[in-house]
Short mmCIF file of C-alpha atoms in Angstrom, two decimals:
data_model
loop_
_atom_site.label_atom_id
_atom_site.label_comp_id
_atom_site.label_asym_id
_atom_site.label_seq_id
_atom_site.Cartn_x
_atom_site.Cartn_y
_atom_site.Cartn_z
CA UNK W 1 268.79 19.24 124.01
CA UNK W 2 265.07 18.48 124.85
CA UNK W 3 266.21 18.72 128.63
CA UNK W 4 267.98 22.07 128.04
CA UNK W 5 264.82 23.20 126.35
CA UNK W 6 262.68 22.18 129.18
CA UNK W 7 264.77 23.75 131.76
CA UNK W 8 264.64 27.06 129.52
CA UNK W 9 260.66 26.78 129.88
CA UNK W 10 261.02 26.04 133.42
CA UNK W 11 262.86 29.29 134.24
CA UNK W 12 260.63 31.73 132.13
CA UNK W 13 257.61 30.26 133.19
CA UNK W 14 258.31 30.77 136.53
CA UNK W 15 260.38 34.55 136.33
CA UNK W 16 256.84 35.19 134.84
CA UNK W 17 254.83 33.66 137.48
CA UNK W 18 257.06 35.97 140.33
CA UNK W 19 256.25 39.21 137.96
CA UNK W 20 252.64 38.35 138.99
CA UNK W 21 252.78 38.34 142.62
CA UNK W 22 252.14 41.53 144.89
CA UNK W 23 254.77 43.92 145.81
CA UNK W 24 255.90 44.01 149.20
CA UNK W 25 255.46 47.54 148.94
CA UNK W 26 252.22 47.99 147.79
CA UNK W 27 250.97 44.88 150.61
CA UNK W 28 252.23 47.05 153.19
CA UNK W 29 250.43 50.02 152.63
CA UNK W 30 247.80 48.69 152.32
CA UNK W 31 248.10 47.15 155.75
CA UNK W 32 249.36 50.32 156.83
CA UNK W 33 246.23 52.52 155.47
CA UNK W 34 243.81 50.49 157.43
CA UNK W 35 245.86 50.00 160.97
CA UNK W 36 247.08 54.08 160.51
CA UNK W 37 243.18 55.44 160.82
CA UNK W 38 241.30 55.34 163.91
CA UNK W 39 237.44 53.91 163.19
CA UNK W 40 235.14 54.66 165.32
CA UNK W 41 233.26 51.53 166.26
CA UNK W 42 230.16 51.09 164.15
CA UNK W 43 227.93 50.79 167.43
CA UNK W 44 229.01 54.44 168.51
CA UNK W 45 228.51 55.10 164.62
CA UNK W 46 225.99 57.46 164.24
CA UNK W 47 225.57 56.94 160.32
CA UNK W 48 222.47 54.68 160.78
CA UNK W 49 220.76 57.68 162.45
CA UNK W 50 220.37 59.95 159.51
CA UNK W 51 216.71 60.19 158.78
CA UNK W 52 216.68 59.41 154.59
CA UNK W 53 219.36 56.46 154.65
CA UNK W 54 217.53 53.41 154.75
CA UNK W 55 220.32 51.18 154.03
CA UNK W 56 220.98 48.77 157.02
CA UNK W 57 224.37 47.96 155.69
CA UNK W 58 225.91 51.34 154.15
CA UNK W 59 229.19 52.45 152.75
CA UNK W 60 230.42 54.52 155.32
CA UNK W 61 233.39 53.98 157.40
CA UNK W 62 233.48 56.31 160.62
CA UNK W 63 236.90 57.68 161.22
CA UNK W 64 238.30 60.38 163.89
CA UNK W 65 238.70 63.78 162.28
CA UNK W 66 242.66 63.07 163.21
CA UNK W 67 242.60 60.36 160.89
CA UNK W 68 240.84 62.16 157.89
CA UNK W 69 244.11 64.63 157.98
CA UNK W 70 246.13 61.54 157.49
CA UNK W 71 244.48 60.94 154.48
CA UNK W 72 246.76 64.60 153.07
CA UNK W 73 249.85 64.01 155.74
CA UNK W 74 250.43 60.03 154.81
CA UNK W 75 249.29 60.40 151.03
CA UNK W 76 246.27 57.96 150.98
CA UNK W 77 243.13 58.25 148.66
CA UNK W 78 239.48 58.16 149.07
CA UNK W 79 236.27 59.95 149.35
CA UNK W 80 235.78 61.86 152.81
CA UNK W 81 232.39 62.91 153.89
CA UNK W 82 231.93 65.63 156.78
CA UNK W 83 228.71 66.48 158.24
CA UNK W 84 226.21 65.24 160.81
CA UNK W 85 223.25 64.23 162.09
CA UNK W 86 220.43 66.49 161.58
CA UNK W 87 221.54 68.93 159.14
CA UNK W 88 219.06 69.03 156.37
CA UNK W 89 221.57 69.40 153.33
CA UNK W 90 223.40 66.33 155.23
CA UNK W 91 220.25 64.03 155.71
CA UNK W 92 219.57 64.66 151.84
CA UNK W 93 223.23 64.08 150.80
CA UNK W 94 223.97 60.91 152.47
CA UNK W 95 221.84 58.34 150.82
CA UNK W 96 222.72 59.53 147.28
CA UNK W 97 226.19 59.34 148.39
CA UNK W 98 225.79 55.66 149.97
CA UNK W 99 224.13 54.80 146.36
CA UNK W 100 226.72 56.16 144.17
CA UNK W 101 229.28 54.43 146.84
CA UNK W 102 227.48 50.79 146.51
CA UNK W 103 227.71 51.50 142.88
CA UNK W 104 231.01 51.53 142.53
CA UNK W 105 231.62 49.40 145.69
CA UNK W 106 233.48 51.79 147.27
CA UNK W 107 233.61 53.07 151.25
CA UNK W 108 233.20 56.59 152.45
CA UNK W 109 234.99 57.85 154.97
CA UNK W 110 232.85 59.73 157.59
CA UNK W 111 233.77 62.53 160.12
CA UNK W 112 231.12 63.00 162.19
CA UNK W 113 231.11 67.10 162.37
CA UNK W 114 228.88 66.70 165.75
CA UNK W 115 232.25 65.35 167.46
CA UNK W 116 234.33 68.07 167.07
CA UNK W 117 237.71 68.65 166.25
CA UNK W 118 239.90 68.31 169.59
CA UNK W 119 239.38 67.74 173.20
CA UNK W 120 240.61 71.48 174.38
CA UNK W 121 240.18 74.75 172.31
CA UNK W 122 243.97 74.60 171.36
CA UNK W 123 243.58 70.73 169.62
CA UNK W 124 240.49 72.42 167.91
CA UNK W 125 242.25 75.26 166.48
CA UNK W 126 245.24 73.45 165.50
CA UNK W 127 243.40 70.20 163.78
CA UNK W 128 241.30 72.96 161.94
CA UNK W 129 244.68 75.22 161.31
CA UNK W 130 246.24 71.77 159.57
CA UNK W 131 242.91 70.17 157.77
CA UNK W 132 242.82 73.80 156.43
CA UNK W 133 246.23 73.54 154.92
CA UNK W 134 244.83 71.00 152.36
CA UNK W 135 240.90 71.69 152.11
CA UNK W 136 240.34 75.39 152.49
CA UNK W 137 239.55 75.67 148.23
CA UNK W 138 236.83 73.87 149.95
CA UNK W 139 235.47 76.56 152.54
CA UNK W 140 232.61 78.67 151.60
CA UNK W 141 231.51 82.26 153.21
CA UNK W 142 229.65 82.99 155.49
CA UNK W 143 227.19 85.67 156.04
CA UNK W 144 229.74 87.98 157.07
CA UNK W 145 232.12 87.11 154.41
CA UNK W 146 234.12 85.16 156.43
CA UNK W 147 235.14 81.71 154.76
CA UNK W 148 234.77 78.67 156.86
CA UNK W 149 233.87 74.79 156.67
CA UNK W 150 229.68 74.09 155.65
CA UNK W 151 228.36 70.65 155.83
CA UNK W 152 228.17 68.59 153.65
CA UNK W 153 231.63 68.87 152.61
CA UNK W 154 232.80 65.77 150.43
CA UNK W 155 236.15 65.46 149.53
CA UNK W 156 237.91 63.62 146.56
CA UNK W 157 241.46 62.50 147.89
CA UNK W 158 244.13 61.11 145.68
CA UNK W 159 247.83 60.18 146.86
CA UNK W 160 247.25 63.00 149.70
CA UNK W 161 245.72 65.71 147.18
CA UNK W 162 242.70 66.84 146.96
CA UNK W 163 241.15 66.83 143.70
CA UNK W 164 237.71 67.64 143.92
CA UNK W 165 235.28 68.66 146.26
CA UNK W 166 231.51 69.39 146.36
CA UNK W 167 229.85 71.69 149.53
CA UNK W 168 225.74 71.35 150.37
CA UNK W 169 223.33 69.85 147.31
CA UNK W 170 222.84 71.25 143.57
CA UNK W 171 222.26 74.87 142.94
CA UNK W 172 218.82 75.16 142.15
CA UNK W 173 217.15 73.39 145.27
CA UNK W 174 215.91 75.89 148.05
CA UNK W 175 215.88 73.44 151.42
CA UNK W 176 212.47 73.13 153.50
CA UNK W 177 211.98 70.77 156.46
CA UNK W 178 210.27 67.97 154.92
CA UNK W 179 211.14 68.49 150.63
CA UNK W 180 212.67 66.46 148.87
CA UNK W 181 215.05 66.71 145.75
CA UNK W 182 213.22 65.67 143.18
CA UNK W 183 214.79 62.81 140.47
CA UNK W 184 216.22 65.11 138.52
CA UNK W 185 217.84 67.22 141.44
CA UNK W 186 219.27 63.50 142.85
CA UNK W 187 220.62 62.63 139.52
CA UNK W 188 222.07 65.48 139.54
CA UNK W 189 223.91 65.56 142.68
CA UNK W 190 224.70 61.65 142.01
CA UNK W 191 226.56 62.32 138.71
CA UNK W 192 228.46 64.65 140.42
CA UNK W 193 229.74 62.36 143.18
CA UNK W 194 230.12 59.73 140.66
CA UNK W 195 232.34 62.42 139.06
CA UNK W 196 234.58 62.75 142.01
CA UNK W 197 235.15 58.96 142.59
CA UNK W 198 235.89 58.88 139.22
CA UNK W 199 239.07 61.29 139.35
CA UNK W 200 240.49 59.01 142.62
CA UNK W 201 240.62 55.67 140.64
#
């Protein structure tokens, strides 16, 4: 009986130990995320280059613009960050958004708007055609009235859908070459970001 017993404890014990172990499924795409997006090597990275981000180590993660439509096409989640190098709502963005990233020890995903979109006119018009598919609620208007992409555009992915999205700084901060946002202006703008990541976990 006591052997019976112990074999009985021997079998639930370890049915409950398998229970614990990782999915096949959910180890592959995670293996799959990583290997499906094309980084851009850190040394052609030009994250380290924006003027306000003194971080030697930050959160971002370079990636092609190709890849950031994979993020919609293959269903993967995240927080996407386009802009560049020299724009001034961009150079006050980033290192509130590399905070609120280390925060929550996260990764950004960056697409480096100086790059482009495509090789040849027709790859540019067709990666914009299918980003805009899933980001256009994003897209602000012009001058004319014409709605287009502005940077900073950051992007709250879940599961391929985008959930949340925030264009250029807070509302009531008119940009000059060498201002600042003041504390209240960056808390601001980093409760909102904190916002977004909060509607991808």
């Amino acid at each position: 009986m006591r052997k019976l017993r112990k074999l009985f404890y021997l079998l639930v014990s370890s049915t409950l130990l398998l229970g614990c172990k990782p999915t096949p499924e959910s180890q592959t795409s995670n293996t799959k995320e990583i290997s499906n997006l094309e980084y851009v090597d850190q040394k052609d990275s030009d994250i380290k280059e924006y003027s306000f981000l003194t971080d030697n180590n930050p959160a971002f993660k370079e990636i092609t613009f190709e890849s950031s439509i994979k993020f919609f096409t293959e269903g993967y989640s995240g927080i996407l960050y386009y802009g560049k190098v020299g724009c001034p709502w961009c150079e006050r963005a980033v290192p509130i958004l590399n905070d609120v990233a280390k925060d929550n020890d996260i990764s950004i995903y960056y697409i480096d708007a100086n790059k482009g979109m495509g090789e040849t006119k027709r790859e540019r018009e067709e990666n914009y055609a299918n980003l805009s598919k899933y980001i256009s609620d994003s897209f602000q208007e012009d001058d004319n009235g014409k709605k287009g992409m502005f940077v900073p555009d950051v992007i709250a992915v879940k599961n391929g859908k985008m959930l949340a999205y925030h264009v250029s700084l807070v509302d009531d901060y008119d940009i000059h070459k060498n201002d600042q946002l003041s504390e209240s202006q960056k808390q601001e703008l980093y409760n909102i970001y904190q916002e977004m990541i909060n509607q991808i976990k």
